[in-house]
Amino acid sequence: MARLNPLCAAALIGAMPLIASCAPAGSADAGAAALTPKQSRTLDKYLAGKVAGEPVRCLPHYASADTIRVSDDILLYRQGSRIVYRNDLKGRCPGLARDSDIMVVRQFGTQTCSGDFFHLVDRGSGIRGPTCVFGDFIPYRKPAGDEG
């Protein structure tokens, strides 16, 4: 059996986290995690009385300013009181629901789109956390004629 050069072995071991991070988001996690009662209440609070529309691939920057973190795999973007966009991330984003880390969104152009990524940064230490990927944005609107 051939022996691996110690320098090559060290390089391979150092590259393992990078290689693992290239796995498709959610590949180890077949489905979204169940929501806690608090997370379910948050979803209900913002989506109650609204009807889901056709998913859109991108949101203009102005529509993605008011972000609500529901869980480690669901974000809401509120656009006034009439429209809320739900984004089910492409895989979990560990720590997102804590709402204590800063979301650093990598934006290309004037929109945030499905497939774009962001990462979390610890507010105290500045240490970069996981990289996460946006899914499609599903608009939830109040039905026509409902001004409440």
PDB file of C-alpha atoms in Angstrom:
ATOM      1  CA  MET A   1       0.000   0.000   0.000  1.00  0.00           C
ATOM      2  CA  ALA A   2       1.388   3.424  -0.985  1.00  0.00           C
ATOM      3  CA  ARG A   3       2.024   5.982   1.736  1.00  0.00           C
ATOM      4  CA  LEU A   4       0.728   9.513   1.398  1.00  0.00           C
ATOM      5  CA  ASN A   5       3.250  12.329   1.679  1.00  0.00           C
ATOM      6  CA  PRO A   6       2.679  14.062   5.079  1.00  0.00           C
ATOM      7  CA  LEU A   7       2.290  17.438   3.356  1.00  0.00           C
ATOM      8  CA  CYS A   8      -0.376  16.056   1.015  1.00  0.00           C
ATOM      9  CA  ALA A   9      -2.145  14.402   3.936  1.00  0.00           C
ATOM     10  CA  ALA A  10      -2.222  17.722   5.841  1.00  0.00           C
ATOM     11  CA  ALA A  11      -3.574  19.529   2.760  1.00  0.00           C
ATOM     12  CA  LEU A  12      -6.306  16.920   2.325  1.00  0.00           C
ATOM     13  CA  ILE A  13      -7.314  17.107   5.981  1.00  0.00           C
ATOM     14  CA  GLY A  14      -7.379  20.923   5.804  1.00  0.00           C
ATOM     15  CA  ALA A  15      -9.553  20.810   2.678  1.00  0.00           C
ATOM     16  CA  MET A  16     -12.152  18.438   4.151  1.00  0.00           C
ATOM     17  CA  PRO A  17     -14.394  21.219   5.590  1.00  0.00           C
ATOM     18  CA  LEU A  18     -14.300  23.018   2.239  1.00  0.00           C
ATOM     19  CA  ILE A  19     -15.193  19.876   0.332  1.00  0.00           C
ATOM     20  CA  ALA A  20     -18.029  19.101   2.754  1.00  0.00           C
ATOM     21  CA  SER A  21     -19.389  22.639   2.400  1.00  0.00           C
ATOM     22  CA  CYS A  22     -19.756  22.086  -1.353  1.00  0.00           C
ATOM     23  CA  ALA A  23     -22.431  19.431  -0.842  1.00  0.00           C
ATOM     24  CA  PRO A  24     -25.830  20.548  -2.109  1.00  0.00           C
ATOM     25  CA  ALA A  25     -27.777  22.428   0.525  1.00  0.00           C
ATOM     26  CA  GLY A  26     -30.151  20.131   2.327  1.00  0.00           C
ATOM     27  CA  SER A  27     -28.542  16.964   0.947  1.00  0.00           C
ATOM     28  CA  ALA A  28     -28.154  15.522   4.444  1.00  0.00           C
ATOM     29  CA  ASP A  29     -31.480  16.938   5.543  1.00  0.00           C
ATOM     30  CA  ALA A  30     -34.258  15.491   3.404  1.00  0.00           C
ATOM     31  CA  GLY A  31     -37.009  17.755   4.747  1.00  0.00           C
ATOM     32  CA  ALA A  32     -37.502  20.955   6.651  1.00  0.00           C
ATOM     33  CA  ALA A  33     -37.396  20.718  10.412  1.00  0.00           C
ATOM     34  CA  ALA A  34     -40.687  20.893  12.266  1.00  0.00           C
ATOM     35  CA  LEU A  35     -41.513  24.350  13.565  1.00  0.00           C
ATOM     36  CA  THR A  36     -41.661  25.115  17.262  1.00  0.00           C
ATOM     37  CA  PRO A  37     -44.931  26.510  18.622  1.00  0.00           C
ATOM     38  CA  LYS A  38     -43.371  30.002  18.733  1.00  0.00           C
ATOM     39  CA  GLN A  39     -42.224  29.732  15.103  1.00  0.00           C
ATOM     40  CA  SER A  40     -45.705  28.540  14.054  1.00  0.00           C
ATOM     41  CA  ARG A  41     -47.253  31.552  15.817  1.00  0.00           C
ATOM     42  CA  THR A  42     -44.862  33.877  13.989  1.00  0.00           C
ATOM     43  CA  LEU A  43     -45.843  32.384  10.621  1.00  0.00           C
ATOM     44  CA  ASP A  44     -49.531  32.632  11.525  1.00  0.00           C
ATOM     45  CA  LYS A  45     -49.133  36.226  12.659  1.00  0.00           C
ATOM     46  CA  TYR A  46     -47.697  37.390   9.331  1.00  0.00           C
ATOM     47  CA  LEU A  47     -49.518  35.082   6.899  1.00  0.00           C
ATOM     48  CA  ALA A  48     -53.006  34.902   8.468  1.00  0.00           C
ATOM     49  CA  GLY A  49     -55.699  36.156   6.113  1.00  0.00           C
ATOM     50  CA  LYS A  50     -53.323  36.230   3.173  1.00  0.00           C
ATOM     51  CA  VAL A  51     -53.396  34.031   0.086  1.00  0.00           C
ATOM     52  CA  ALA A  52     -50.258  32.482  -1.462  1.00  0.00           C
ATOM     53  CA  GLY A  53     -49.452  33.541  -5.012  1.00  0.00           C
ATOM     54  CA  GLU A  54     -47.147  32.142  -7.666  1.00  0.00           C
ATOM     55  CA  PRO A  55     -43.497  31.963  -6.530  1.00  0.00           C
ATOM     56  CA  VAL A  56     -41.169  34.615  -7.906  1.00  0.00           C
ATOM     57  CA  ARG A  57     -37.480  34.122  -8.439  1.00  0.00           C
ATOM     58  CA  CYS A  58     -36.267  37.567  -7.348  1.00  0.00           C
ATOM     59  CA  LEU A  59     -37.197  40.458  -5.086  1.00  0.00           C
ATOM     60  CA  PRO A  60     -36.029  44.025  -5.673  1.00  0.00           C
ATOM     61  CA  HIS A  61     -33.809  45.330  -2.865  1.00  0.00           C
ATOM     62  CA  TYR A  62     -36.490  47.668  -1.529  1.00  0.00           C
ATOM     63  CA  ALA A  63     -38.822  44.693  -0.996  1.00  0.00           C
ATOM     64  CA  SER A  64     -36.263  42.743   1.028  1.00  0.00           C
ATOM     65  CA  ALA A  65     -35.514  45.340   3.705  1.00  0.00           C
ATOM     66  CA  ASP A  66     -37.943  44.163   6.420  1.00  0.00           C
ATOM     67  CA  THR A  67     -36.747  40.640   7.245  1.00  0.00           C
ATOM     68  CA  ILE A  68     -38.353  38.331   9.794  1.00  0.00           C
ATOM     69  CA  ARG A  69     -36.455  35.196  10.787  1.00  0.00           C
ATOM     70  CA  VAL A  70     -38.955  32.436  11.457  1.00  0.00           C
ATOM     71  CA  SER A  71     -36.712  29.374  11.712  1.00  0.00           C
ATOM     72  CA  ASP A  72     -33.371  28.064  10.459  1.00  0.00           C
ATOM     73  CA  ASP A  73     -34.942  27.510   7.033  1.00  0.00           C
ATOM     74  CA  ILE A  74     -37.744  30.094   6.668  1.00  0.00           C
ATOM     75  CA  LEU A  75     -37.501  33.854   6.195  1.00  0.00           C
ATOM     76  CA  LEU A  76     -40.312  36.349   5.686  1.00  0.00           C
ATOM     77  CA  TYR A  77     -39.977  39.674   3.895  1.00  0.00           C
ATOM     78  CA  ARG A  78     -42.680  42.165   4.749  1.00  0.00           C
ATOM     79  CA  GLN A  79     -43.670  44.780   2.194  1.00  0.00           C
ATOM     80  CA  GLY A  80     -46.117  47.021   4.022  1.00  0.00           C
ATOM     81  CA  SER A  81     -49.147  45.380   5.609  1.00  0.00           C
ATOM     82  CA  ARG A  82     -50.579  43.844   2.445  1.00  0.00           C
ATOM     83  CA  ILE A  83     -47.758  41.645   1.072  1.00  0.00           C
ATOM     84  CA  VAL A  84     -45.401  39.216   2.800  1.00  0.00           C
ATOM     85  CA  TYR A  85     -42.913  37.098   0.857  1.00  0.00           C
ATOM     86  CA  ARG A  86     -42.029  33.706   2.301  1.00  0.00           C
ATOM     87  CA  ASN A  87     -38.647  32.237   1.463  1.00  0.00           C
ATOM     88  CA  ASP A  88     -37.970  28.583   2.210  1.00  0.00           C
ATOM     89  CA  LEU A  89     -34.196  28.365   2.081  1.00  0.00           C
ATOM     90  CA  LYS A  90     -32.503  25.655   0.055  1.00  0.00           C
ATOM     91  CA  GLY A  91     -31.470  23.732   3.165  1.00  0.00           C
ATOM     92  CA  ARG A  92     -31.090  24.706   6.795  1.00  0.00           C
ATOM     93  CA  CYS A  93     -29.104  27.711   7.958  1.00  0.00           C
ATOM     94  CA  PRO A  94     -27.961  26.771  11.475  1.00  0.00           C
ATOM     95  CA  GLY A  95     -28.327  29.685  13.872  1.00  0.00           C
ATOM     96  CA  LEU A  96     -30.556  31.836  11.646  1.00  0.00           C
ATOM     97  CA  ALA A  97     -33.552  31.581  13.995  1.00  0.00           C
ATOM     98  CA  ARG A  98     -31.505  32.899  16.931  1.00  0.00           C
ATOM     99  CA  ASP A  99     -31.690  36.335  15.281  1.00  0.00           C
ATOM    100  CA  SER A 100     -28.502  37.383  17.046  1.00  0.00           C
ATOM    101  CA  ASP A 101     -26.081  37.005  14.139  1.00  0.00           C
ATOM    102  CA  ILE A 102     -25.837  39.522  11.320  1.00  0.00           C
ATOM    103  CA  MET A 103     -27.073  38.374   7.893  1.00  0.00           C
ATOM    104  CA  VAL A 104     -24.585  39.387   5.209  1.00  0.00           C
ATOM    105  CA  VAL A 105     -26.324  39.025   1.851  1.00  0.00           C
ATOM    106  CA  ARG A 106     -24.212  38.634  -1.267  1.00  0.00           C
ATOM    107  CA  GLN A 107     -26.127  40.749  -3.792  1.00  0.00           C
ATOM    108  CA  PHE A 108     -25.568  40.849  -7.517  1.00  0.00           C
ATOM    109  CA  GLY A 109     -27.343  43.761  -9.163  1.00  0.00           C
ATOM    110  CA  THR A 110     -30.528  45.300  -7.824  1.00  0.00           C
ATOM    111  CA  GLN A 111     -32.325  42.143  -6.695  1.00  0.00           C
ATOM    112  CA  THR A 112     -32.062  39.265  -4.252  1.00  0.00           C
ATOM    113  CA  CYS A 113     -32.782  36.027  -6.092  1.00  0.00           C
ATOM    114  CA  SER A 114     -33.314  32.331  -5.524  1.00  0.00           C
ATOM    115  CA  GLY A 115     -29.877  30.722  -5.524  1.00  0.00           C
ATOM    116  CA  ASP A 116     -28.161  33.834  -4.128  1.00  0.00           C
ATOM    117  CA  PHE A 117     -26.405  33.221  -0.865  1.00  0.00           C
ATOM    118  CA  PHE A 118     -25.804  34.919   2.436  1.00  0.00           C
ATOM    119  CA  HIS A 119     -23.805  34.091   5.500  1.00  0.00           C
ATOM    120  CA  LEU A 120     -24.173  34.760   9.181  1.00  0.00           C
ATOM    121  CA  VAL A 121     -21.576  36.706  11.168  1.00  0.00           C
ATOM    122  CA  ASP A 122     -21.378  36.562  14.946  1.00  0.00           C
ATOM    123  CA  ARG A 123     -22.220  40.034  16.222  1.00  0.00           C
ATOM    124  CA  GLY A 124     -19.686  39.884  19.080  1.00  0.00           C
ATOM    125  CA  SER A 125     -16.652  38.170  17.605  1.00  0.00           C
ATOM    126  CA  GLY A 126     -17.076  38.902  13.903  1.00  0.00           C
ATOM    127  CA  ILE A 127     -16.544  35.215  13.148  1.00  0.00           C
ATOM    128  CA  ARG A 128     -18.248  34.100   9.970  1.00  0.00           C
ATOM    129  CA  GLY A 129     -20.829  31.351  10.335  1.00  0.00           C
ATOM    130  CA  PRO A 130     -22.654  29.183   7.808  1.00  0.00           C
ATOM    131  CA  THR A 131     -23.336  30.111   4.197  1.00  0.00           C
ATOM    132  CA  CYS A 132     -27.020  29.810   3.320  1.00  0.00           C
ATOM    133  CA  VAL A 133     -28.946  29.833   0.023  1.00  0.00           C
ATOM    134  CA  PHE A 134     -32.244  31.569  -0.796  1.00  0.00           C
ATOM    135  CA  GLY A 135     -35.122  29.645  -2.346  1.00  0.00           C
ATOM    136  CA  ASP A 136     -38.010  31.114  -4.363  1.00  0.00           C
ATOM    137  CA  PHE A 137     -40.030  33.956  -2.871  1.00  0.00           C
ATOM    138  CA  ILE A 138     -43.730  33.163  -2.405  1.00  0.00           C
ATOM    139  CA  PRO A 139     -45.934  36.256  -2.159  1.00  0.00           C
ATOM    140  CA  TYR A 140     -48.796  36.203   0.338  1.00  0.00           C
ATOM    141  CA  ARG A 141     -51.349  38.956  -0.281  1.00  0.00           C
ATOM    142  CA  LYS A 142     -54.576  40.025   1.316  1.00  0.00           C
ATOM    143  CA  PRO A 143     -57.461  39.033  -0.951  1.00  0.00           C
ATOM    144  CA  ALA A 144     -58.905  41.758  -3.201  1.00  0.00           C
ATOM    145  CA  GLY A 145     -61.443  43.875  -1.341  1.00  0.00           C
ATOM    146  CA  ASP A 146     -59.937  43.051   2.083  1.00  0.00           C
ATOM    147  CA  GLU A 147     -58.733  46.380   3.439  1.00  0.00           C
ATOM    148  CA  GLY A 148     -58.380  45.148   7.053  1.00  0.00           C
TER     149      GLY A 148
END
